[in-house]
PDB file of C-alpha atoms in Angstrom:
ATOM      1  CA  UNK T   1       3.798  19.600   7.568  1.00  0.00           C
ATOM      2  CA  UNK T   2       6.383  18.177   9.954  1.00  0.00           C
ATOM      3  CA  UNK T   3       8.516  15.245   8.902  1.00  0.00           C
ATOM      4  CA  UNK T   4       9.633  12.017  10.513  1.00  0.00           C
ATOM      5  CA  UNK T   5      13.149  11.296  11.728  1.00  0.00           C
ATOM      6  CA  UNK T   6      14.185   7.755  12.650  1.00  0.00           C
ATOM      7  CA  UNK T   7      17.662   6.722  13.775  1.00  0.00           C
ATOM      8  CA  UNK T   8      18.339   2.993  13.525  1.00  0.00           C
ATOM      9  CA  UNK T   9      21.640   1.113  13.692  1.00  0.00           C
ATOM     10  CA  UNK T  10      21.770  -1.334  10.798  1.00  0.00           C
ATOM     11  CA  UNK T  11      24.514  -3.621   9.550  1.00  0.00           C
ATOM     12  CA  UNK T  12      25.597  -2.810   6.007  1.00  0.00           C
ATOM     13  CA  UNK T  13      26.636  -5.872   4.032  1.00  0.00           C
ATOM     14  CA  UNK T  14      28.914  -5.959   1.024  1.00  0.00           C
ATOM     15  CA  UNK T  15      29.795  -9.061  -0.930  1.00  0.00           C
ATOM     16  CA  UNK T  16      32.774  -9.800  -3.152  1.00  0.00           C
ATOM     17  CA  UNK T  17      30.873 -12.608  -4.866  1.00  0.00           C
ATOM     18  CA  UNK T  18      29.728 -11.217  -8.213  1.00  0.00           C
ATOM     19  CA  UNK T  19      28.182 -14.333  -9.742  1.00  0.00           C
ATOM     20  CA  UNK T  20      24.394 -14.480  -9.665  1.00  0.00           C
ATOM     21  CA  UNK T  21      23.061 -16.320  -6.610  1.00  0.00           C
ATOM     22  CA  UNK T  22      19.336 -15.612  -7.013  1.00  0.00           C
ATOM     23  CA  UNK T  23      18.437 -15.975 -10.703  1.00  0.00           C
ATOM     24  CA  UNK T  24      14.744 -15.233 -10.153  1.00  0.00           C
ATOM     25  CA  UNK T  25      15.612 -11.920  -8.477  1.00  0.00           C
ATOM     26  CA  UNK T  26      18.065 -11.152 -11.279  1.00  0.00           C
ATOM     27  CA  UNK T  27      15.269 -11.824 -13.797  1.00  0.00           C
ATOM     28  CA  UNK T  28      13.033  -9.415 -11.882  1.00  0.00           C
ATOM     29  CA  UNK T  29      15.794  -6.805 -12.066  1.00  0.00           C
ATOM     30  CA  UNK T  30      16.011  -7.260 -15.843  1.00  0.00           C
ATOM     31  CA  UNK T  31      12.252  -6.721 -16.088  1.00  0.00           C
ATOM     32  CA  UNK T  32      12.542  -3.599 -13.939  1.00  0.00           C
ATOM     33  CA  UNK T  33      15.207  -2.125 -16.227  1.00  0.00           C
ATOM     34  CA  UNK T  34      13.036  -2.570 -19.315  1.00  0.00           C
ATOM     35  CA  UNK T  35       9.831  -1.296 -17.683  1.00  0.00           C
ATOM     36  CA  UNK T  36      10.943   2.164 -16.592  1.00  0.00           C
ATOM     37  CA  UNK T  37       8.651   5.091 -17.364  1.00  0.00           C
ATOM     38  CA  UNK T  38       9.020   8.844 -17.008  1.00  0.00           C
ATOM     39  CA  UNK T  39       6.574  10.767 -14.821  1.00  0.00           C
ATOM     40  CA  UNK T  40       7.207  13.939 -16.812  1.00  0.00           C
ATOM     41  CA  UNK T  41       6.728  12.586 -20.341  1.00  0.00           C
ATOM     42  CA  UNK T  42       4.641   9.397 -20.044  1.00  0.00           C
ATOM     43  CA  UNK T  43       1.753  11.040 -18.187  1.00  0.00           C
ATOM     44  CA  UNK T  44      -0.597  13.479 -19.929  1.00  0.00           C
ATOM     45  CA  UNK T  45      -0.624  16.306 -17.400  1.00  0.00           C
ATOM     46  CA  UNK T  46      -2.974  18.358 -19.590  1.00  0.00           C
ATOM     47  CA  UNK T  47      -5.916  16.178 -18.510  1.00  0.00           C
ATOM     48  CA  UNK T  48      -8.265  18.252 -16.365  1.00  0.00           C
ATOM     49  CA  UNK T  49      -9.384  16.985 -12.970  1.00  0.00           C
ATOM     50  CA  UNK T  50     -12.913  18.306 -12.247  1.00  0.00           C
ATOM     51  CA  UNK T  51     -12.413  18.046  -8.507  1.00  0.00           C
ATOM     52  CA  UNK T  52     -15.636  18.548  -6.578  1.00  0.00           C
ATOM     53  CA  UNK T  53     -17.984  18.433  -9.549  1.00  0.00           C
ATOM     54  CA  UNK T  54     -21.132  16.240  -9.469  1.00  0.00           C
ATOM     55  CA  UNK T  55     -20.547  12.547 -10.175  1.00  0.00           C
ATOM     56  CA  UNK T  56     -22.819   9.913 -11.713  1.00  0.00           C
ATOM     57  CA  UNK T  57     -24.579   7.502  -9.395  1.00  0.00           C
ATOM     58  CA  UNK T  58     -22.558   4.614  -8.036  1.00  0.00           C
ATOM     59  CA  UNK T  59     -23.718   1.018  -8.220  1.00  0.00           C
ATOM     60  CA  UNK T  60     -26.954   0.115  -6.462  1.00  0.00           C
ATOM     61  CA  UNK T  61     -24.822  -1.473  -3.706  1.00  0.00           C
ATOM     62  CA  UNK T  62     -22.880   1.758  -3.193  1.00  0.00           C
ATOM     63  CA  UNK T  63     -25.970   3.954  -3.268  1.00  0.00           C
ATOM     64  CA  UNK T  64     -27.586   1.727  -0.645  1.00  0.00           C
ATOM     65  CA  UNK T  65     -24.472   2.270   1.491  1.00  0.00           C
ATOM     66  CA  UNK T  66     -24.882   6.019   1.058  1.00  0.00           C
ATOM     67  CA  UNK T  67     -28.493   5.824   2.205  1.00  0.00           C
ATOM     68  CA  UNK T  68     -27.349   3.965   5.335  1.00  0.00           C
ATOM     69  CA  UNK T  69     -24.534   6.420   6.056  1.00  0.00           C
ATOM     70  CA  UNK T  70     -24.413   9.570   8.206  1.00  0.00           C
ATOM     71  CA  UNK T  71     -23.967  11.458   4.914  1.00  0.00           C
ATOM     72  CA  UNK T  72     -27.506  10.744   3.726  1.00  0.00           C
ATOM     73  CA  UNK T  73     -29.216  13.326   5.915  1.00  0.00           C
ATOM     74  CA  UNK T  74     -27.240  16.064   4.138  1.00  0.00           C
ATOM     75  CA  UNK T  75     -28.469  15.100   0.667  1.00  0.00           C
ATOM     76  CA  UNK T  76     -27.233  13.346  -2.459  1.00  0.00           C
ATOM     77  CA  UNK T  77     -24.542  15.955  -3.117  1.00  0.00           C
ATOM     78  CA  UNK T  78     -22.805  14.945   0.094  1.00  0.00           C
ATOM     79  CA  UNK T  79     -22.054  11.523  -1.397  1.00  0.00           C
ATOM     80  CA  UNK T  80     -20.141  13.197  -4.212  1.00  0.00           C
ATOM     81  CA  UNK T  81     -18.279  15.367  -1.715  1.00  0.00           C
ATOM     82  CA  UNK T  82     -17.301  12.249   0.204  1.00  0.00           C
ATOM     83  CA  UNK T  83     -16.193  10.409  -2.952  1.00  0.00           C
ATOM     84  CA  UNK T  84     -13.927  13.268  -4.041  1.00  0.00           C
ATOM     85  CA  UNK T  85     -12.488  13.677  -0.558  1.00  0.00           C
ATOM     86  CA  UNK T  86     -11.895   9.939  -0.300  1.00  0.00           C
ATOM     87  CA  UNK T  87      -9.926  10.107  -3.557  1.00  0.00           C
ATOM     88  CA  UNK T  88      -7.895  13.051  -2.260  1.00  0.00           C
ATOM     89  CA  UNK T  89      -7.218  11.199   0.985  1.00  0.00           C
ATOM     90  CA  UNK T  90      -6.241   7.949  -0.721  1.00  0.00           C
ATOM     91  CA  UNK T  91      -3.845   9.571  -3.183  1.00  0.00           C
ATOM     92  CA  UNK T  92      -2.323  11.587  -0.328  1.00  0.00           C
ATOM     93  CA  UNK T  93      -1.688   8.373   1.609  1.00  0.00           C
ATOM     94  CA  UNK T  94      -0.252   6.788  -1.532  1.00  0.00           C
ATOM     95  CA  UNK T  95       2.250   9.642  -1.657  1.00  0.00           C
ATOM     96  CA  UNK T  96       3.277   9.330   1.984  1.00  0.00           C
ATOM     97  CA  UNK T  97       3.510   5.541   1.764  1.00  0.00           C
ATOM     98  CA  UNK T  98       5.644   5.735  -1.381  1.00  0.00           C
ATOM     99  CA  UNK T  99       8.135   7.972   0.385  1.00  0.00           C
ATOM    100  CA  UNK T 100       8.316   5.387   3.164  1.00  0.00           C
ATOM    101  CA  UNK T 101       8.883   2.710   0.514  1.00  0.00           C
ATOM    102  CA  UNK T 102      11.629   4.830  -1.055  1.00  0.00           C
ATOM    103  CA  UNK T 103      13.547   4.928   2.231  1.00  0.00           C
ATOM    104  CA  UNK T 104      12.987   1.210   2.838  1.00  0.00           C
ATOM    105  CA  UNK T 105      14.240   0.289  -0.646  1.00  0.00           C
ATOM    106  CA  UNK T 106      17.362   2.363  -0.057  1.00  0.00           C
ATOM    107  CA  UNK T 107      17.944   0.545   3.221  1.00  0.00           C
ATOM    108  CA  UNK T 108      17.497  -2.838   1.572  1.00  0.00           C
ATOM    109  CA  UNK T 109      20.323  -2.010  -0.831  1.00  0.00           C
ATOM    110  CA  UNK T 110      22.515  -1.638   2.223  1.00  0.00           C
ATOM    111  CA  UNK T 111      21.434  -4.661   4.237  1.00  0.00           C
ATOM    112  CA  UNK T 112      20.471  -7.516   1.876  1.00  0.00           C
ATOM    113  CA  UNK T 113      23.323 -10.008   1.639  1.00  0.00           C
ATOM    114  CA  UNK T 114      23.478 -10.898  -2.068  1.00  0.00           C
ATOM    115  CA  UNK T 115      24.264  -8.748  -5.090  1.00  0.00           C
ATOM    116  CA  UNK T 116      21.174  -9.736  -7.119  1.00  0.00           C
ATOM    117  CA  UNK T 117      18.950  -8.383  -4.349  1.00  0.00           C
ATOM    118  CA  UNK T 118      21.027  -5.207  -4.104  1.00  0.00           C
ATOM    119  CA  UNK T 119      20.554  -4.662  -7.846  1.00  0.00           C
ATOM    120  CA  UNK T 120      16.814  -5.075  -7.568  1.00  0.00           C
ATOM    121  CA  UNK T 121      16.427  -2.973  -4.405  1.00  0.00           C
ATOM    122  CA  UNK T 122      18.311  -0.156  -6.145  1.00  0.00           C
ATOM    123  CA  UNK T 123      15.920  -0.338  -9.096  1.00  0.00           C
ATOM    124  CA  UNK T 124      13.010  -0.284  -6.675  1.00  0.00           C
ATOM    125  CA  UNK T 125      14.375   2.869  -5.044  1.00  0.00           C
ATOM    126  CA  UNK T 126      14.290   4.508  -8.479  1.00  0.00           C
ATOM    127  CA  UNK T 127      10.705   3.309  -8.942  1.00  0.00           C
ATOM    128  CA  UNK T 128       9.678   4.709  -5.569  1.00  0.00           C
ATOM    129  CA  UNK T 129      11.278   8.075  -6.316  1.00  0.00           C
ATOM    130  CA  UNK T 130       9.221   8.233  -9.499  1.00  0.00           C
ATOM    131  CA  UNK T 131       6.048   7.344  -7.567  1.00  0.00           C
ATOM    132  CA  UNK T 132       6.694  10.116  -5.051  1.00  0.00           C
ATOM    133  CA  UNK T 133       7.269  12.496  -7.952  1.00  0.00           C
ATOM    134  CA  UNK T 134       4.084  11.583  -9.823  1.00  0.00           C
ATOM    135  CA  UNK T 135       1.707  11.537  -6.838  1.00  0.00           C
ATOM    136  CA  UNK T 136       3.209  14.729  -5.461  1.00  0.00           C
ATOM    137  CA  UNK T 137       2.688  16.521  -8.760  1.00  0.00           C
ATOM    138  CA  UNK T 138      -0.887  15.246  -9.084  1.00  0.00           C
ATOM    139  CA  UNK T 139      -1.759  16.503  -5.610  1.00  0.00           C
ATOM    140  CA  UNK T 140       0.004  19.856  -6.052  1.00  0.00           C
ATOM    141  CA  UNK T 141      -1.505  20.641  -9.435  1.00  0.00           C
ATOM    142  CA  UNK T 142      -4.907  18.938  -9.411  1.00  0.00           C
ATOM    143  CA  UNK T 143      -6.215  18.629  -5.837  1.00  0.00           C
ATOM    144  CA  UNK T 144      -7.206  21.686  -3.778  1.00  0.00           C
ATOM    145  CA  UNK T 145      -6.427  20.365  -0.296  1.00  0.00           C
ATOM    146  CA  UNK T 146      -4.335  17.174   0.024  1.00  0.00           C
ATOM    147  CA  UNK T 147      -4.201  15.344   3.337  1.00  0.00           C
ATOM    148  CA  UNK T 148      -1.298  14.959   5.772  1.00  0.00           C
ATOM    149  CA  UNK T 149      -0.097  11.470   6.558  1.00  0.00           C
ATOM    150  CA  UNK T 150      -2.619   9.398   8.460  1.00  0.00           C
ATOM    151  CA  UNK T 151      -1.398   8.718  12.031  1.00  0.00           C
ATOM    152  CA  UNK T 152      -1.747   4.942  11.610  1.00  0.00           C
ATOM    153  CA  UNK T 153       0.399   4.962   8.461  1.00  0.00           C
ATOM    154  CA  UNK T 154       2.959   7.213  10.122  1.00  0.00           C
ATOM    155  CA  UNK T 155       3.138   4.851  13.105  1.00  0.00           C
ATOM    156  CA  UNK T 156       3.665   1.856  10.845  1.00  0.00           C
ATOM    157  CA  UNK T 157       6.425   3.521   8.815  1.00  0.00           C
ATOM    158  CA  UNK T 158       8.187   4.582  12.002  1.00  0.00           C
ATOM    159  CA  UNK T 159       7.910   1.046  13.425  1.00  0.00           C
ATOM    160  CA  UNK T 160       9.362  -0.485  10.258  1.00  0.00           C
ATOM    161  CA  UNK T 161      12.233   1.964  10.004  1.00  0.00           C
ATOM    162  CA  UNK T 162      13.029   1.631  13.706  1.00  0.00           C
ATOM    163  CA  UNK T 163      13.686  -2.102  13.436  1.00  0.00           C
ATOM    164  CA  UNK T 164      17.253  -3.091  12.613  1.00  0.00           C
ATOM    165  CA  UNK T 165      16.239  -6.553  11.317  1.00  0.00           C
ATOM    166  CA  UNK T 166      16.052  -6.255   7.536  1.00  0.00           C
ATOM    167  CA  UNK T 167      13.461  -8.998   7.104  1.00  0.00           C
ATOM    168  CA  UNK T 168      11.047  -7.196   9.478  1.00  0.00           C
ATOM    169  CA  UNK T 169      11.408  -3.988   7.473  1.00  0.00           C
ATOM    170  CA  UNK T 170      10.946  -5.872   4.192  1.00  0.00           C
ATOM    171  CA  UNK T 171       8.013  -7.869   5.537  1.00  0.00           C
ATOM    172  CA  UNK T 172       6.114  -4.784   6.647  1.00  0.00           C
ATOM    173  CA  UNK T 173       6.781  -2.701   3.550  1.00  0.00           C
ATOM    174  CA  UNK T 174       7.076  -5.222   0.692  1.00  0.00           C
ATOM    175  CA  UNK T 175       4.399  -7.656   1.835  1.00  0.00           C
ATOM    176  CA  UNK T 176       1.906  -5.461   3.725  1.00  0.00           C
ATOM    177  CA  UNK T 177       2.141  -1.855   2.510  1.00  0.00           C
ATOM    178  CA  UNK T 178       3.152  -2.541  -1.101  1.00  0.00           C
ATOM    179  CA  UNK T 179       0.602  -5.337  -1.575  1.00  0.00           C
ATOM    180  CA  UNK T 180      -2.160  -3.086  -0.228  1.00  0.00           C
ATOM    181  CA  UNK T 181      -1.090  -0.305  -2.554  1.00  0.00           C
ATOM    182  CA  UNK T 182      -0.957  -2.603  -5.579  1.00  0.00           C
ATOM    183  CA  UNK T 183      -4.483  -3.844  -4.882  1.00  0.00           C
ATOM    184  CA  UNK T 184      -5.792  -0.304  -4.430  1.00  0.00           C
ATOM    185  CA  UNK T 185      -4.146   0.840  -7.675  1.00  0.00           C
ATOM    186  CA  UNK T 186      -5.760  -2.019  -9.570  1.00  0.00           C
ATOM    187  CA  UNK T 187      -9.185  -0.997  -8.255  1.00  0.00           C
ATOM    188  CA  UNK T 188      -8.634   2.608  -9.340  1.00  0.00           C
ATOM    189  CA  UNK T 189     -11.008   2.495 -12.305  1.00  0.00           C
ATOM    190  CA  UNK T 190     -13.894   1.709  -9.971  1.00  0.00           C
ATOM    191  CA  UNK T 191     -12.691   3.915  -7.107  1.00  0.00           C
ATOM    192  CA  UNK T 192     -11.441   7.180  -8.618  1.00  0.00           C
ATOM    193  CA  UNK T 193     -13.159   9.826 -10.691  1.00  0.00           C
ATOM    194  CA  UNK T 194     -10.758  11.261 -13.268  1.00  0.00           C
ATOM    195  CA  UNK T 195      -8.770   9.728 -16.094  1.00  0.00           C
ATOM    196  CA  UNK T 196      -5.471  11.242 -14.983  1.00  0.00           C
ATOM    197  CA  UNK T 197      -5.245   9.446 -11.647  1.00  0.00           C
ATOM    198  CA  UNK T 198      -6.428   6.216 -13.301  1.00  0.00           C
ATOM    199  CA  UNK T 199      -3.611   6.528 -15.856  1.00  0.00           C
ATOM    200  CA  UNK T 200      -1.083   7.217 -13.094  1.00  0.00           C
ATOM    201  CA  UNK T 201      -2.144   4.327 -10.887  1.00  0.00           C
ATOM    202  CA  UNK T 202      -2.076   1.956 -13.878  1.00  0.00           C
ATOM    203  CA  UNK T 203       1.596   2.826 -14.431  1.00  0.00           C
ATOM    204  CA  UNK T 204       2.467   2.609 -10.746  1.00  0.00           C
ATOM    205  CA  UNK T 205       0.669  -0.732 -10.341  1.00  0.00           C
ATOM    206  CA  UNK T 206       3.047  -2.331 -12.871  1.00  0.00           C
ATOM    207  CA  UNK T 207       5.982  -1.385 -10.667  1.00  0.00           C
ATOM    208  CA  UNK T 208       4.269  -2.454  -7.447  1.00  0.00           C
ATOM    209  CA  UNK T 209       3.642  -5.955  -8.802  1.00  0.00           C
ATOM    210  CA  UNK T 210       7.415  -6.374  -9.167  1.00  0.00           C
ATOM    211  CA  UNK T 211       8.010  -4.962  -5.689  1.00  0.00           C
ATOM    212  CA  UNK T 212       5.679  -7.478  -4.064  1.00  0.00           C
ATOM    213  CA  UNK T 213       7.320 -10.264  -6.083  1.00  0.00           C
ATOM    214  CA  UNK T 214      10.718  -9.144  -4.791  1.00  0.00           C
ATOM    215  CA  UNK T 215       9.385  -9.261  -1.242  1.00  0.00           C
ATOM    216  CA  UNK T 216       8.165 -12.821  -1.769  1.00  0.00           C
ATOM    217  CA  UNK T 217      11.415 -13.962  -3.412  1.00  0.00           C
ATOM    218  CA  UNK T 218      13.500 -12.347  -0.657  1.00  0.00           C
ATOM    219  CA  UNK T 219      11.530 -13.776   2.243  1.00  0.00           C
ATOM    220  CA  UNK T 220      10.249 -17.173   1.117  1.00  0.00           C
ATOM    221  CA  UNK T 221      11.908 -19.978   2.999  1.00  0.00           C
ATOM    222  CA  UNK T 222      13.559 -17.944   5.746  1.00  0.00           C
ATOM    223  CA  UNK T 223      10.777 -18.459   8.283  1.00  0.00           C
ATOM    224  CA  UNK T 224      11.261 -22.236   8.264  1.00  0.00           C
ATOM    225  CA  UNK T 225      14.736 -21.628   9.673  1.00  0.00           C
ATOM    226  CA  UNK T 226      13.612 -19.424  12.587  1.00  0.00           C
ATOM    227  CA  UNK T 227      13.027 -20.365  16.192  1.00  0.00           C
ATOM    228  CA  UNK T 228       9.486 -20.259  17.542  1.00  0.00           C
ATOM    229  CA  UNK T 229      10.308 -17.019  19.375  1.00  0.00           C
ATOM    230  CA  UNK T 230      11.650 -15.385  16.193  1.00  0.00           C
ATOM    231  CA  UNK T 231       8.611 -16.518  14.241  1.00  0.00           C
ATOM    232  CA  UNK T 232       6.295 -15.133  16.930  1.00  0.00           C
ATOM    233  CA  UNK T 233       7.953 -11.715  16.505  1.00  0.00           C
ATOM    234  CA  UNK T 234       7.145 -11.767  12.774  1.00  0.00           C
ATOM    235  CA  UNK T 235       3.567 -12.888  13.374  1.00  0.00           C
ATOM    236  CA  UNK T 236       3.066 -10.082  15.858  1.00  0.00           C
ATOM    237  CA  UNK T 237       4.494  -7.534  13.413  1.00  0.00           C
ATOM    238  CA  UNK T 238       2.129  -8.700  10.670  1.00  0.00           C
ATOM    239  CA  UNK T 239      -0.908  -8.464  12.926  1.00  0.00           C
ATOM    240  CA  UNK T 240       0.126  -5.073  14.309  1.00  0.00           C
ATOM    241  CA  UNK T 241       0.624  -3.809  10.749  1.00  0.00           C
ATOM    242  CA  UNK T 242      -2.746  -5.157   9.634  1.00  0.00           C
ATOM    243  CA  UNK T 243      -4.463  -3.552  12.621  1.00  0.00           C
ATOM    244  CA  UNK T 244      -2.887  -0.183  11.832  1.00  0.00           C
ATOM    245  CA  UNK T 245      -3.860  -0.404   8.165  1.00  0.00           C
ATOM    246  CA  UNK T 246      -7.430  -1.359   9.066  1.00  0.00           C
ATOM    247  CA  UNK T 247      -7.573   1.606  11.442  1.00  0.00           C
ATOM    248  CA  UNK T 248      -6.346   3.863   8.648  1.00  0.00           C
ATOM    249  CA  UNK T 249      -9.348   2.867   6.530  1.00  0.00           C
ATOM    250  CA  UNK T 250     -11.809   3.985   9.192  1.00  0.00           C
ATOM    251  CA  UNK T 251     -11.246   7.410   7.568  1.00  0.00           C
ATOM    252  CA  UNK T 252     -11.128   9.618  10.658  1.00  0.00           C
ATOM    253  CA  UNK T 253      -9.305  12.320   8.654  1.00  0.00           C
ATOM    254  CA  UNK T 254     -12.041  12.387   5.987  1.00  0.00           C
ATOM    255  CA  UNK T 255     -14.930  12.583   8.458  1.00  0.00           C
ATOM    256  CA  UNK T 256     -13.230  15.518  10.169  1.00  0.00           C
ATOM    257  CA  UNK T 257     -12.635  17.299   6.838  1.00  0.00           C
ATOM    258  CA  UNK T 258     -16.279  17.059   5.709  1.00  0.00           C
ATOM    259  CA  UNK T 259     -17.632  17.807   9.200  1.00  0.00           C
ATOM    260  CA  UNK T 260     -19.293  14.476   9.856  1.00  0.00           C
ATOM    261  CA  UNK T 261     -19.306  13.374  13.492  1.00  0.00           C
ATOM    262  CA  UNK T 262     -16.150  11.281  13.818  1.00  0.00           C
ATOM    263  CA  UNK T 263     -17.795   8.586  15.926  1.00  0.00           C
ATOM    264  CA  UNK T 264     -20.652   8.159  13.449  1.00  0.00           C
ATOM    265  CA  UNK T 265     -18.294   8.105  10.499  1.00  0.00           C
ATOM    266  CA  UNK T 266     -15.930   5.579  12.060  1.00  0.00           C
ATOM    267  CA  UNK T 267     -18.843   3.338  13.042  1.00  0.00           C
ATOM    268  CA  UNK T 268     -20.130   3.458   9.460  1.00  0.00           C
ATOM    269  CA  UNK T 269     -16.692   2.673   7.993  1.00  0.00           C
ATOM    270  CA  UNK T 270     -16.157  -0.170  10.455  1.00  0.00           C
ATOM    271  CA  UNK T 271     -19.483  -1.927   9.917  1.00  0.00           C
ATOM    272  CA  UNK T 272     -20.865  -1.001   6.496  1.00  0.00           C
ATOM    273  CA  UNK T 273     -20.750  -3.952   4.100  1.00  0.00           C
ATOM    274  CA  UNK T 274     -19.310  -1.906   1.214  1.00  0.00           C
ATOM    275  CA  UNK T 275     -16.454  -0.640   3.382  1.00  0.00           C
ATOM    276  CA  UNK T 276     -15.759  -4.136   4.745  1.00  0.00           C
ATOM    277  CA  UNK T 277     -15.713  -5.656   1.257  1.00  0.00           C
ATOM    278  CA  UNK T 278     -13.291  -3.003   0.032  1.00  0.00           C
ATOM    279  CA  UNK T 279     -10.882  -3.686   2.895  1.00  0.00           C
ATOM    280  CA  UNK T 280     -11.126  -7.422   2.293  1.00  0.00           C
ATOM    281  CA  UNK T 281     -10.532  -6.953  -1.432  1.00  0.00           C
ATOM    282  CA  UNK T 282      -7.306  -5.025  -0.979  1.00  0.00           C
ATOM    283  CA  UNK T 283      -6.091  -7.224   1.894  1.00  0.00           C
ATOM    284  CA  UNK T 284      -6.516 -10.293  -0.319  1.00  0.00           C
ATOM    285  CA  UNK T 285      -3.150  -9.427  -1.916  1.00  0.00           C
ATOM    286  CA  UNK T 286      -1.505  -9.287   1.513  1.00  0.00           C
ATOM    287  CA  UNK T 287      -2.989 -12.617   2.574  1.00  0.00           C
ATOM    288  CA  UNK T 288      -1.811 -14.289  -0.636  1.00  0.00           C
ATOM    289  CA  UNK T 289       1.714 -12.881  -0.234  1.00  0.00           C
ATOM    290  CA  UNK T 290       1.842 -14.081   3.389  1.00  0.00           C
ATOM    291  CA  UNK T 291       0.821 -17.562   2.246  1.00  0.00           C
ATOM    292  CA  UNK T 292       3.507 -17.521  -0.433  1.00  0.00           C
ATOM    293  CA  UNK T 293       6.280 -16.807   2.074  1.00  0.00           C
ATOM    294  CA  UNK T 294       4.983 -19.330   4.618  1.00  0.00           C
ATOM    295  CA  UNK T 295       3.787 -16.781   7.151  1.00  0.00           C
ATOM    296  CA  UNK T 296       0.024 -17.294   6.946  1.00  0.00           C
ATOM    297  CA  UNK T 297       0.242 -19.290  10.166  1.00  0.00           C
ATOM    298  CA  UNK T 298      -2.833 -20.248  12.187  1.00  0.00           C
ATOM    299  CA  UNK T 299      -2.120 -17.338  14.536  1.00  0.00           C
ATOM    300  CA  UNK T 300      -1.881 -14.846  11.661  1.00  0.00           C
ATOM    301  CA  UNK T 301      -4.964 -16.206   9.899  1.00  0.00           C
ATOM    302  CA  UNK T 302      -7.009 -16.087  13.111  1.00  0.00           C
ATOM    303  CA  UNK T 303      -5.858 -12.532  13.799  1.00  0.00           C
ATOM    304  CA  UNK T 304      -6.770 -11.368  10.300  1.00  0.00           C
ATOM    305  CA  UNK T 305     -10.167 -13.015  10.608  1.00  0.00           C
ATOM    306  CA  UNK T 306     -10.776 -11.190  13.891  1.00  0.00           C
ATOM    307  CA  UNK T 307      -9.968  -7.942  12.081  1.00  0.00           C
ATOM    308  CA  UNK T 308     -12.498  -8.966   9.382  1.00  0.00           C
ATOM    309  CA  UNK T 309      -9.813  -8.749   6.691  1.00  0.00           C
ATOM    310  CA  UNK T 310     -10.125 -12.219   5.178  1.00  0.00           C
ATOM    311  CA  UNK T 311     -12.930 -12.560   2.685  1.00  0.00           C
ATOM    312  CA  UNK T 312     -11.780 -12.652  -0.916  1.00  0.00           C
ATOM    313  CA  UNK T 313      -8.323 -13.970  -0.118  1.00  0.00           C
ATOM    314  CA  UNK T 314      -8.921 -17.694   0.327  1.00  0.00           C
ATOM    315  CA  UNK T 315      -9.783 -18.122  -3.355  1.00  0.00           C
ATOM    316  CA  UNK T 316      -6.364 -16.859  -4.495  1.00  0.00           C
ATOM    317  CA  UNK T 317      -3.979 -18.479  -2.010  1.00  0.00           C
ATOM    318  CA  UNK T 318      -1.507 -21.032  -3.284  1.00  0.00           C
ATOM    319  CA  UNK T 319       0.195 -23.415  -0.919  1.00  0.00           C
ATOM    320  CA  UNK T 320       3.801 -22.376  -0.225  1.00  0.00           C
ATOM    321  CA  UNK T 321       6.489 -24.684  -1.578  1.00  0.00           C
ATOM    322  CA  UNK T 322       7.964 -27.031   0.966  1.00  0.00           C
TER     323      UNK T 322
END
């Protein structure tokens, strides 16, 4: 598998002011220090993963989706094949996204202006290294054929790393990618099919909650100080990122792997109610985070609605502080 190389000129910032300037970020850093876990010793790697074995029926809603899908004509066993492959695909994308987050966290150490944020970004880099380690080991040892990075995710990571403006990089990774991941991890018990990956995602989700909080604390308030042109750049980045992440969940890679016509599969993923509700459920975290930093503008909200990504979110949004 080929890698990704991005060269970006960024401005490293050091400060000689060692008193705390952001007490809420410092508190988050203290929580991060006390919440560390070890991927080698805190995960029971002896748990077997019965990859590919028959699975119990889903909910009536899910089974109705199967009956309406292009999988149905190949029999009930094809639904199980799809569910296992979807798990393999999702965990593979978790792994690739976590490596992107690792590089972003390392960059944030360099570019954020205050020491409290540098402390926390450094702790996040350690978290992300652990996430890469744990997902990589799961895929190597328990999954027969992991997936390469999805092109939409690769494009987003490259876009974020190519931008020299630290808030753009943080906005895309901390608010969009990390919030999506946290939501997906918290749905693991209803999405995945073995206890090992559910245990892993439970541990990782604890870290991701802090990462999203750091993104909110770092970015809240700064958009009120921007010009309309600067704000428009951030709105466009959010909508481009959301479009790429929606495209990722059309599952082209999975349809190709299980030899379902790509056009039929994509059409099913785009329009099936179960698939739409899942995307809306995980995007609810992104929408809430955008509201909390003051970036759920009318333009952003309208764009997300056009992408059919706002459904659950409105119930959980709090009004940003003035």
